Coordinates of C-alpha atoms in Angstrom, one line a residue:
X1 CA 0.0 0.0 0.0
X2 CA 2.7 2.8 1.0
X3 CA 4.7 1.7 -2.1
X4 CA 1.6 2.9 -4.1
X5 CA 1.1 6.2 -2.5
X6 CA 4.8 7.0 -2.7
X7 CA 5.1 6.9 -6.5
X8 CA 3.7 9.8 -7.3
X9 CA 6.0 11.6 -5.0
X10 CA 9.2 10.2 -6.2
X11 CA 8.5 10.9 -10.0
X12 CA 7.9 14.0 -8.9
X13 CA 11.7 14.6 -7.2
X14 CA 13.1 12.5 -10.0
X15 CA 11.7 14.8 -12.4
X16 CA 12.9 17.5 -10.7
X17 CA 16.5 16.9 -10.9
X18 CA 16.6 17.4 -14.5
X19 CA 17.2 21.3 -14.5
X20 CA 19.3 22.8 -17.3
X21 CA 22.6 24.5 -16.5
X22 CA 23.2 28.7 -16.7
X23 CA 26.3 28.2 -19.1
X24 CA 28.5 31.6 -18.6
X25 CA 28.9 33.8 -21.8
X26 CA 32.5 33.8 -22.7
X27 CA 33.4 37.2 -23.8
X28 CA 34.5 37.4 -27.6
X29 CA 38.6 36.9 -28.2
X30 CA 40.5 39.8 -29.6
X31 CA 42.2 38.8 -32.7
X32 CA 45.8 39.3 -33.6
X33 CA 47.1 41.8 -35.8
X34 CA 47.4 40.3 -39.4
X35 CA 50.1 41.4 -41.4
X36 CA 49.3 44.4 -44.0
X37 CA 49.4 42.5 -47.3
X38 CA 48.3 46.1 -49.0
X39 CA 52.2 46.5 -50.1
X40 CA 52.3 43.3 -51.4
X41 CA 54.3 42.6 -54.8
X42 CA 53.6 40.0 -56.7
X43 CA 56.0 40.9 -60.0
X44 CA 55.1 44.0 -60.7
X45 CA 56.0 47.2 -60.3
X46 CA 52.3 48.3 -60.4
X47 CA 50.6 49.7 -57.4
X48 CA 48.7 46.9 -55.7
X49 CA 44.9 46.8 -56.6
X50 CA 44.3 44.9 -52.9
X51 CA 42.6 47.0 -50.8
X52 CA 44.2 47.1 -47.3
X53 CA 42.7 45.4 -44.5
X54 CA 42.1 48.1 -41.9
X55 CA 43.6 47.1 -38.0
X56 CA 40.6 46.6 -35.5
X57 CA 37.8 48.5 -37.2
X58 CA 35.2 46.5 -39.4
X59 CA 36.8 43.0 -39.7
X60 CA 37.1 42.9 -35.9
X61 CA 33.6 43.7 -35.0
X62 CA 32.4 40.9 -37.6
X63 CA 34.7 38.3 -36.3
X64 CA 33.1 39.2 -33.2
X65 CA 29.9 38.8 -34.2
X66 CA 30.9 35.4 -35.8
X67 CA 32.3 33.9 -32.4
X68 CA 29.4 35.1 -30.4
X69 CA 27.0 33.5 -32.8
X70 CA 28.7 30.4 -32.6
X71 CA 29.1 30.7 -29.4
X72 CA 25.5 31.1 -28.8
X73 CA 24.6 28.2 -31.3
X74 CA 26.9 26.1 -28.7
X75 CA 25.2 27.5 -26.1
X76 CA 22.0 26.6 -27.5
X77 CA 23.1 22.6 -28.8
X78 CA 24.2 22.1 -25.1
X79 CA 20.5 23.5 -23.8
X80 CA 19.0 21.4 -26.6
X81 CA 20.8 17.9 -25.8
X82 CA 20.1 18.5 -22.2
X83 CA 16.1 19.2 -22.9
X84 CA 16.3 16.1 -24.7
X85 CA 18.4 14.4 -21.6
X86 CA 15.8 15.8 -19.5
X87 CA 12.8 14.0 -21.6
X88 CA 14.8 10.9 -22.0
X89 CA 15.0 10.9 -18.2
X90 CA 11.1 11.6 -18.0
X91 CA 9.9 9.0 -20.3
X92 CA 12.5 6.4 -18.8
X93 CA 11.0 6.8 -15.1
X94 CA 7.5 7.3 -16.7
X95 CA 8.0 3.5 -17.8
X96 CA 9.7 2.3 -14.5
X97 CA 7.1 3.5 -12.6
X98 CA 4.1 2.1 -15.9
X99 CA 6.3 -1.3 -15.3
X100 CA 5.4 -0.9 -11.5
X101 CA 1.8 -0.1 -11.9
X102 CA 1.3 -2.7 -14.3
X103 CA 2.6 -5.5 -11.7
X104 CA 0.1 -4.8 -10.0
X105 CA -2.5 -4.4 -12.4
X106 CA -2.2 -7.6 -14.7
X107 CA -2.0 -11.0 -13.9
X108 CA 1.8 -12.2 -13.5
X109 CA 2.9 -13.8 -17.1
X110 CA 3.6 -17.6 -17.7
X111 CA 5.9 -16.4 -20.7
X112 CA 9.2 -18.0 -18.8
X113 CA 7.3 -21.2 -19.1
X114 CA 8.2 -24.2 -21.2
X115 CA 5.5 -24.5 -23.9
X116 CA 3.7 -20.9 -23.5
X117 CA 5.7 -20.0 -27.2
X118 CA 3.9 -22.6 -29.0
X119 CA 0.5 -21.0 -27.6
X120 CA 1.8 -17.3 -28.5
X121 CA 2.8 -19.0 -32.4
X122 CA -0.9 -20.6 -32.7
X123 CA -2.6 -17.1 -31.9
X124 CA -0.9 -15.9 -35.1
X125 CA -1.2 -18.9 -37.0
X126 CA -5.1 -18.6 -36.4
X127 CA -4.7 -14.6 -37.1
X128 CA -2.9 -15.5 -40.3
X129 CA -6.3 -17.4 -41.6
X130 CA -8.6 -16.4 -43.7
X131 CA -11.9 -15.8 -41.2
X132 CA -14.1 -16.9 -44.1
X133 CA -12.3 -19.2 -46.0
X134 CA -10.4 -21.4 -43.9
X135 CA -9.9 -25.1 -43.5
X136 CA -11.7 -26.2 -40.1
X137 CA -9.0 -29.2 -39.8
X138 CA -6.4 -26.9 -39.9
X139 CA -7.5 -24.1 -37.2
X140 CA -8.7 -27.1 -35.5
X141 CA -5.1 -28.5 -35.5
X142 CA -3.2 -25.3 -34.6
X143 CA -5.4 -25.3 -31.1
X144 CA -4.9 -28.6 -30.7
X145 CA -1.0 -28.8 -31.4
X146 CA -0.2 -25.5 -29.2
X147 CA -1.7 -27.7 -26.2
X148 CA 1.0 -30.4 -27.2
X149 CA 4.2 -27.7 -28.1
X150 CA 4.7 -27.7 -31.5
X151 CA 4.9 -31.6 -31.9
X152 CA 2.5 -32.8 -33.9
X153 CA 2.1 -33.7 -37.5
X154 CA -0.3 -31.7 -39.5
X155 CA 0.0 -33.8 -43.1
X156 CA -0.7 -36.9 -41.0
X157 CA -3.4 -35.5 -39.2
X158 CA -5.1 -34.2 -42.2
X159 CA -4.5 -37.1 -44.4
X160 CA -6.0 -39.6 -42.6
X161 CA -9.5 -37.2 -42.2
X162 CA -9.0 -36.9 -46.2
X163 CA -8.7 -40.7 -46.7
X164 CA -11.8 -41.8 -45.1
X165 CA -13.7 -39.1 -46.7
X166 CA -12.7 -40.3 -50.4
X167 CA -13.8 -43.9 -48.2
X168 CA -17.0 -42.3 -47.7
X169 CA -18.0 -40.7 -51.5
X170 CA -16.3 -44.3 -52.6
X171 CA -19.2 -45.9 -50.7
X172 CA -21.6 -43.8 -51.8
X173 CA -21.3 -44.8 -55.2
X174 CA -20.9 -48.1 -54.8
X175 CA -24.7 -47.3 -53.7
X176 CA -25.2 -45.4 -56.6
X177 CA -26.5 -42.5 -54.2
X178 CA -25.5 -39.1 -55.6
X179 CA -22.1 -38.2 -55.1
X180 CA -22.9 -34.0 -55.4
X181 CA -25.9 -34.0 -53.1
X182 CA -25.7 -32.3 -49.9
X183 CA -28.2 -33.7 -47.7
X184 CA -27.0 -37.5 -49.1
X185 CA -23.3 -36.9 -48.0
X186 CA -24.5 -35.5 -44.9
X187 CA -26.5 -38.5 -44.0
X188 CA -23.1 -40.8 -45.1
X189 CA -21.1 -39.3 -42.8
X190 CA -23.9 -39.3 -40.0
X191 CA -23.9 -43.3 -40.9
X192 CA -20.7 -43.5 -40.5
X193 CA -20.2 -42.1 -37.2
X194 CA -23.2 -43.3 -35.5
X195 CA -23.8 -47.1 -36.5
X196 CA -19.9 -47.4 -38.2
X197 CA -19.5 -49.0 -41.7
X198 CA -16.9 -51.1 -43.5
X199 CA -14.6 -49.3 -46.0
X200 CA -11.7 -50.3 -47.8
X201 CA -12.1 -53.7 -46.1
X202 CA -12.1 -52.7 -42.7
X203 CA -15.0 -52.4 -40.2
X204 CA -15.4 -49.2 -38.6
X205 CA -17.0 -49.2 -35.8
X206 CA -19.7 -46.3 -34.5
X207 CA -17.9 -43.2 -32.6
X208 CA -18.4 -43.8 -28.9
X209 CA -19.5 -40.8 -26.0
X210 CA -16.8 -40.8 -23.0
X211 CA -18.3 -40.3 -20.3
X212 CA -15.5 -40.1 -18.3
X213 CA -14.0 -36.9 -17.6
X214 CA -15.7 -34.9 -20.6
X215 CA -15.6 -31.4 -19.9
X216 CA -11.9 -32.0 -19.8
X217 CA -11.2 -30.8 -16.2
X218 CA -8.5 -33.2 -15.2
X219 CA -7.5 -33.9 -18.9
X220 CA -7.8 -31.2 -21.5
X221 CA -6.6 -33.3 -24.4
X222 CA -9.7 -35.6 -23.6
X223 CA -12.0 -32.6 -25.8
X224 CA -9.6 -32.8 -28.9
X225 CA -10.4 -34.4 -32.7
X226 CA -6.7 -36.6 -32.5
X227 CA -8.1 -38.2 -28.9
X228 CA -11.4 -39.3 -30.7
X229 CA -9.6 -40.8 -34.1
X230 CA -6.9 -42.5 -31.2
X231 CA -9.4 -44.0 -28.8
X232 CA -12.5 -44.1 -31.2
X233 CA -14.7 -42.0 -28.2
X234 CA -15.5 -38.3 -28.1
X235 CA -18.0 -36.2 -26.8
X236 CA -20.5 -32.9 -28.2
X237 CA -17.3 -30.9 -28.3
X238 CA -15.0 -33.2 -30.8
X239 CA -17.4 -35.4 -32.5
X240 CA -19.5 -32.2 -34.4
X241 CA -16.0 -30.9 -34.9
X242 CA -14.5 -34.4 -37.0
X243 CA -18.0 -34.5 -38.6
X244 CA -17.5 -30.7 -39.8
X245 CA -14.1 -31.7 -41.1
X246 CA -15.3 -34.8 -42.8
X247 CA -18.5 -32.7 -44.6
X248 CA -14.9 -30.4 -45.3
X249 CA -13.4 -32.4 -47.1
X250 CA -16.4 -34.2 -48.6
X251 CA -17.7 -30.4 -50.4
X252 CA -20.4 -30.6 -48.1
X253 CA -22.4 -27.8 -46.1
X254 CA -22.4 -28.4 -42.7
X255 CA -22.5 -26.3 -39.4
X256 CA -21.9 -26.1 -35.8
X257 CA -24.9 -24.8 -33.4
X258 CA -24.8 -24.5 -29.8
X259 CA -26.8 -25.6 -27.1
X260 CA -26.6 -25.3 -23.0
X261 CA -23.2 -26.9 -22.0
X262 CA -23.7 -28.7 -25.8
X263 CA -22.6 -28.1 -29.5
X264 CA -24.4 -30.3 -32.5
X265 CA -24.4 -30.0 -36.1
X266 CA -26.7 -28.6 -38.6
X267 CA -27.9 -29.3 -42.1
X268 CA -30.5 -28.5 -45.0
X269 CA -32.6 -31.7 -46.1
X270 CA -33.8 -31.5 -50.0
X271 CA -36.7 -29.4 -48.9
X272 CA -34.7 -26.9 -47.6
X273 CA -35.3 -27.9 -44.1
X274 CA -32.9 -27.4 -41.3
X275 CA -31.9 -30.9 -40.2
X276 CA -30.1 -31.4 -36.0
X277 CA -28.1 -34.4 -35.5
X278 CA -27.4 -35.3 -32.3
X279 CA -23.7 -37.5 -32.7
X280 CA -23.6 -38.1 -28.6
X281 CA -26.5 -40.0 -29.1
X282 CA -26.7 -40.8 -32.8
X283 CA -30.1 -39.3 -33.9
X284 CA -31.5 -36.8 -35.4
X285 CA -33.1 -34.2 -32.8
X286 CA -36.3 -31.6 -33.1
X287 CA -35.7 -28.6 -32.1
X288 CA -38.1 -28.8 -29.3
X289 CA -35.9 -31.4 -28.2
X290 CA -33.4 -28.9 -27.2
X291 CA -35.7 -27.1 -25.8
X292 CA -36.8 -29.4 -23.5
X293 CA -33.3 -28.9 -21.6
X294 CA -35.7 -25.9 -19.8
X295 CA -32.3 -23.5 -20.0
X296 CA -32.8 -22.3 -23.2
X297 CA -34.6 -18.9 -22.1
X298 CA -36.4 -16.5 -25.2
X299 CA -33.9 -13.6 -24.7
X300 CA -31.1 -16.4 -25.5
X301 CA -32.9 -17.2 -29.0
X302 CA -33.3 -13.6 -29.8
X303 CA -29.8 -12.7 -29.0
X304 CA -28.5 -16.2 -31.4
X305 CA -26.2 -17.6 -28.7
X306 CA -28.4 -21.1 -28.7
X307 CA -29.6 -23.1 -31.8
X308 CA -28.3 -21.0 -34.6
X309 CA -25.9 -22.3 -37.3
X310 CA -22.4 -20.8 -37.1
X311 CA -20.6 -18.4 -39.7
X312 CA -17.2 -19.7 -40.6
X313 CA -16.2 -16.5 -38.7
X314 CA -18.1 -17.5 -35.7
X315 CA -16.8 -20.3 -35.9
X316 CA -13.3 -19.0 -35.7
X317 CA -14.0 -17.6 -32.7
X318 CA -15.0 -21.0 -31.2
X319 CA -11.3 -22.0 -31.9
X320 CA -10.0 -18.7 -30.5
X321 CA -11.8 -19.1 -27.4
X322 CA -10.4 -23.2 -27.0
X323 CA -7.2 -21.6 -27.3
X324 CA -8.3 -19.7 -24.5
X325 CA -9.0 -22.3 -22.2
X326 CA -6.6 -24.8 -23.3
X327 CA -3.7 -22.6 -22.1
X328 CA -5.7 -21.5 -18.9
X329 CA -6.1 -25.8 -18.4
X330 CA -2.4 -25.9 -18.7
X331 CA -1.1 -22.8 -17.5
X332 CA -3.3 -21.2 -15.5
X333 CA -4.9 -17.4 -16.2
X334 CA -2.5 -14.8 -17.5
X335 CA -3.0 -11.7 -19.9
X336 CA -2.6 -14.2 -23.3
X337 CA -6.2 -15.3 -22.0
X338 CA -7.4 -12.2 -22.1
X339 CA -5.9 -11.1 -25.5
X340 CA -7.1 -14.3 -27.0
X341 CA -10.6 -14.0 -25.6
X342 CA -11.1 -10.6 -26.9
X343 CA -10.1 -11.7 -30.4
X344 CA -13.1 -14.1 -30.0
X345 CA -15.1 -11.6 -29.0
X346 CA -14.3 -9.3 -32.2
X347 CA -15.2 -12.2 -34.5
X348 CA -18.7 -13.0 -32.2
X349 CA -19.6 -10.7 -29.9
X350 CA -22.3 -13.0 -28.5
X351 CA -21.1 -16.1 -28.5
X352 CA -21.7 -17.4 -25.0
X353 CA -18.4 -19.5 -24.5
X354 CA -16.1 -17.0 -25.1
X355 CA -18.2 -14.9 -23.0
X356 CA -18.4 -17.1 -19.7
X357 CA -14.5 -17.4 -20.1
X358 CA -14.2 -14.1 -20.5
X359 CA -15.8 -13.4 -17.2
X360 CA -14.0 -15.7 -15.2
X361 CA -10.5 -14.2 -16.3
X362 CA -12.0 -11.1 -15.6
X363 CA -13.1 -12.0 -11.7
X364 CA -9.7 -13.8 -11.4
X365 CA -7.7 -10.9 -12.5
X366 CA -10.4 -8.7 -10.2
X367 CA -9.2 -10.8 -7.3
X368 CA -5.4 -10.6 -7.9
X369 CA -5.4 -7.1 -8.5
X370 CA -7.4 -6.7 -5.4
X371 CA -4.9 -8.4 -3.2
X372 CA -2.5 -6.7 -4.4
X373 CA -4.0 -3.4 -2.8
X374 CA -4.5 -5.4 0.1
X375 CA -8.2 -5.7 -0.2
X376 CA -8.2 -9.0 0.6
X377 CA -12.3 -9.6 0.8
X378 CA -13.7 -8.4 -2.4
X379 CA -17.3 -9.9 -1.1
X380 CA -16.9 -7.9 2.2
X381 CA -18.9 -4.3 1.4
X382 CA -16.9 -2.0 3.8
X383 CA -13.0 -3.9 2.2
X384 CA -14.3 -3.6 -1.0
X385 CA -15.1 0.3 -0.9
X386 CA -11.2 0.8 -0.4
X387 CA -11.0 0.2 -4.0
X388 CA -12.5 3.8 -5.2
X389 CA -9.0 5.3 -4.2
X390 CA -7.4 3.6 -7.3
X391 CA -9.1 4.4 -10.8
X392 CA -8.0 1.5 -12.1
X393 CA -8.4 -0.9 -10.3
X394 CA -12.0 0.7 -10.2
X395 CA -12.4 0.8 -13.8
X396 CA -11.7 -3.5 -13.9
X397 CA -14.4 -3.8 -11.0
X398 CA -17.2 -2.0 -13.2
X399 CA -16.2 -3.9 -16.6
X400 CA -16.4 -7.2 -14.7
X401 CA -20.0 -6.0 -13.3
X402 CA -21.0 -5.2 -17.0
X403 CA -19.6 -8.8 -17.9
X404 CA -22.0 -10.2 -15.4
X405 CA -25.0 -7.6 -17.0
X406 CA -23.7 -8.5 -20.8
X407 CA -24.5 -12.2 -20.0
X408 CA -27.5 -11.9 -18.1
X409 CA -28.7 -9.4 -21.1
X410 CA -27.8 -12.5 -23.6
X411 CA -30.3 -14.6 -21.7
X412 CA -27.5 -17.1 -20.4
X413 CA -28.9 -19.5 -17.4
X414 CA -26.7 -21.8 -16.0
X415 CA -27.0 -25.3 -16.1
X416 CA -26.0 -27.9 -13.7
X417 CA -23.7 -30.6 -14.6
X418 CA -26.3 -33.4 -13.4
X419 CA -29.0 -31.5 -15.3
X420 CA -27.1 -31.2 -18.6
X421 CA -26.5 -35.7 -18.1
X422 CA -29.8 -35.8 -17.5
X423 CA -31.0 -34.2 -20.7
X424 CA -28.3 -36.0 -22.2
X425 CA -30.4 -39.2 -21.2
X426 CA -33.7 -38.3 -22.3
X427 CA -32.4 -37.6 -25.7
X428 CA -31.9 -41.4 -26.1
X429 CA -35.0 -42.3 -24.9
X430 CA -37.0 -45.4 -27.0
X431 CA -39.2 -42.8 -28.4
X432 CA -36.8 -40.4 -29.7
X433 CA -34.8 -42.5 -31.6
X434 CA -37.8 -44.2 -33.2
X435 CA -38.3 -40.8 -34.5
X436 CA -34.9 -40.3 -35.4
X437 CA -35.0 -44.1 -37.4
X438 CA -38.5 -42.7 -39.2
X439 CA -37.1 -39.0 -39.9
X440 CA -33.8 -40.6 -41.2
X441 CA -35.9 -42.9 -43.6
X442 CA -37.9 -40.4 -44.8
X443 CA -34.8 -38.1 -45.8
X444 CA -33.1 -41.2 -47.7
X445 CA -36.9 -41.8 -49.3
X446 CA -36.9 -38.5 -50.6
X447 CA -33.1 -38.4 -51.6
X448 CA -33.7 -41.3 -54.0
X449 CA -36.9 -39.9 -55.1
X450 CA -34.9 -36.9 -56.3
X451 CA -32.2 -38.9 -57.3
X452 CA -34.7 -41.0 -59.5
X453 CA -35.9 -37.8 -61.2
X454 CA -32.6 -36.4 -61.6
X455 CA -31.8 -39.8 -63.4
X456 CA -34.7 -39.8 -65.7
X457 CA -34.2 -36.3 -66.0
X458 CA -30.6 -37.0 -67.2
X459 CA -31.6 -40.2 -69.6
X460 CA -34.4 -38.1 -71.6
X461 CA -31.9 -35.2 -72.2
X462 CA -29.4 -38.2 -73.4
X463 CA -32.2 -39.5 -75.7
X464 CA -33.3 -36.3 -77.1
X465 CA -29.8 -35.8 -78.2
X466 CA -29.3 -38.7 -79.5
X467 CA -32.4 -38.3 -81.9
X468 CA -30.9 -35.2 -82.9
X469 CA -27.7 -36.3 -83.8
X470 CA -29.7 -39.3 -85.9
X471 CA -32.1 -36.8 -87.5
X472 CA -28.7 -34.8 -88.2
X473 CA -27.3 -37.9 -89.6
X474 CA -29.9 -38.4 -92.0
X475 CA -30.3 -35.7 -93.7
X476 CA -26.7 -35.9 -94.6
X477 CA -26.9 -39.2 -95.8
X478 CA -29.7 -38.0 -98.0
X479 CA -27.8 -35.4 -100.0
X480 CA -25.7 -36.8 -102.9
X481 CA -23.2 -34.0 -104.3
X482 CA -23.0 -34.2 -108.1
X483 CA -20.3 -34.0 -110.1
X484 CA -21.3 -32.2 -113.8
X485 CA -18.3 -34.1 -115.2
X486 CA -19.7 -37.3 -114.8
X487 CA -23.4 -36.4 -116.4

């Protein structure tokens, strides 16, 4: 506390020591008599032309002049270097004591830790992308390898998503389904995760949920893509993820949507109908489904945190804000979360992920800057009112108040870890996958349907030009040339 209160007094004396020195005015030097060159003969008898150079007079007073001009330009270089001495001095405590301030003010850096580079090099590896046309595997992979330093393989990584897509559109035809249809690809790769398939020879198995430990909290590694395609298990955070990076690489149009605690994919069916597939479960889910969870509130809808299909820039931020919390799982809370969660914020203001993390930083740097100060009990009214003597410290106090208020505003509710399982459960339920079975069926119904008609469609148009070229045939065969010679 008295190391704060004295800073502004020693800047003060530091500054003060800077004054600029009364440097004495010389007084100008008499020159010495110069010869009188008016005489002068240079080889001729003819009376010099030179005129003479009168002693004292003129030419003294302007050499005078001269070396008190000088003299005062001296004079003035010396005041000028030790203005700029004096400002040099100024800035250089200015930062000493901005250096001092700020150790109390932001969290204390994990910089000087072993692996924190690799997090720094990923932020501008995901700034360096293109926040609508990116590849997901890729900023997927440059959040998952700063968590590992630097050490895995990207080419490996991506090849093996890119070799069971071609598996997947390989199958496809084999089913002579429709290779450039978006709802049909979407529905292979939904097969193939939740009931599994053979291809190439080998049989895949479906994509298991882990139940154990799958918000990550001991293990952080247990949310990522190259855990799932190790161990064959994931949850709602990596299994919409591969399936985005599958529909990737297929040409495909999928998307990521959001739910309490939850994250799911999206999809248009032939009708133009938005399609939910649930891959924790392996069904396709109605929106009042979701709803059911009860946490979903109308002000959450309105405000497009729950239940709406990401942008590839909102999704960006999604990977911004796992970057986020991966180095907070490993490191702990430093100012890099902070930098990385506003970036999030830039790209999706609302998104409700980046916003609960950005809270919590906030209340933990709140807390540490408070003990600095030596308020120690931030939830005790008469401690806490010590903090009005120090702006700043103030000023992080009211933005993490309007942190709470911008979530609140957003329509976030909270939901319980046994509720979320719960609703989780009643997803599965007899009834709702019967549904799902019956809403799947329909969609591959209507696919071949459509496929049918685009195959007729394709086989008159063949035909008709096939007549044309006969008719055009004809008529040539018809028309004899001849030759007048020959009559």
């Amino acid at each position: 506390m008295k190391k704060l209160q004295v800073l502004p007094l020693l800047c003060i004396s530091i500054c003060g020591l800077g004054q600029i020195p009364n440097f004495p005015t010389s007084q100008a030097a008499i020159p010495s008599n110069l010869g009188n060159f008016s005489n002068s003969n240079y080889g001729s008898s003819a009376r010099s032309v030179v005129p003479s150079v009168p002693h004292g007079g003129l030419y003294n007073q302007s050499s005078s002049e001269i070396e008190q001009q000088n003299m005062k330009m001296v004079q003035e270089d010396f005041k000028r270097a030790a203005q700029e001495q004096q400002l040099r001095n100024k800035q250089e405590n200015y930062d000493r004591q901005q250096a001092l301030e700020d150790s109390y003010y932001n969290l204390p850096s994990f910089s000087g830790k072993t692996g924190t580079q690799s997090y720094y090099d990923a932020y501008s590896q995901l700034a360096s992308l293109n926040t609508d046309n990116y590849s997901v595997s890729e900023a997927n992979f440059i959040v998952e390898n700063a968590y590992y330093g630097n050490k895995q393989n990207y080419n490996q990584f991506k090849s093996g998503i890119q070799k069971t897509a071609k598996q997947l559109l390989q199958k496809m035809k084999e089913r002579n389904q429709d290779t450039e249809s978006n709802p049909d690809k979407n529905l292979m790769i939904f097969e193939y995760l939740s009931k599994g398939m053979k291809l190439g020879g080998v049989q895949h198995k479906a994509i298991k949920y882990d139940f154990e430990d799958y918000m990550g909290a001991k293990d952080w590694s247990k949310m990522f893509i190259s855990k799932l395609l190790k161990t064959g298990s994931g949850q709602c955070h990596s299994m919409p993820l591969y399936y985005l990076m599958l529909a990737e690489e297929m040409d495909t149009e999928a998307y990521l949507a959001v739910a309490p605690n939850h994250t799911y994919v999206k999809f248009k069916d032939e009708e133009g109908e938005w399609q939910n597939l649930e891959l924790t479960n392996g069904i396709f889910t109605a929106n009042s489904l979701i709803l059911e969870s009860g946490y979903i509130k109308s002000e959450a809808l309105q405000n497009d945190i729950y239940m709406k299909e990401l942008s590839k820039r909102e999704l960006l931020a999604q990977f911004y804000a796992d970057l986020a919390n991966g180095y907070a799982h490993k490191y702990g809370m430093d100012e890099f979360v902070g930098k990385t969660l506003d970036k999030a914020l830039e790209y999706s203001p609302n998104n409700i992920y980046a916003n609960l993390l950005k809270s919590t930083f906030q209340q933990v740097k709140l807390g540490y800057v408070a003990g600095q100060l030596g308020i120690k009990n931030l939830e005790n009214p008469e401690e806490l009112q010590n903090i009005r003597f120090y702006p700043r410290a103030l000023a992080l106090l009211q933005e993490t108040k309007a942190q709470f208020n911008n979530i609140d505003n957003l329509g976030y509710v909270p939901m319980p870890e046994g509720a979320y399982e719960e609703w989780l459960g009643n997803m599965k339920g007899k009834a709702n996958r019967q549904k799902s079975e019956a809403l799947a069926e329909r969609m591959k119904q209507i696919n071949a349907e459509k496929q049918k008609q685009k195959q007729q469609e394709a086989l008159r148009k063949a035909q008709e030009q096939k007549k044309r070229e006969s008719e055009q045939s004809n008529e040539k065969a018809q028309y004899f040339p001849i030759d007048p010679k020959h009559l």
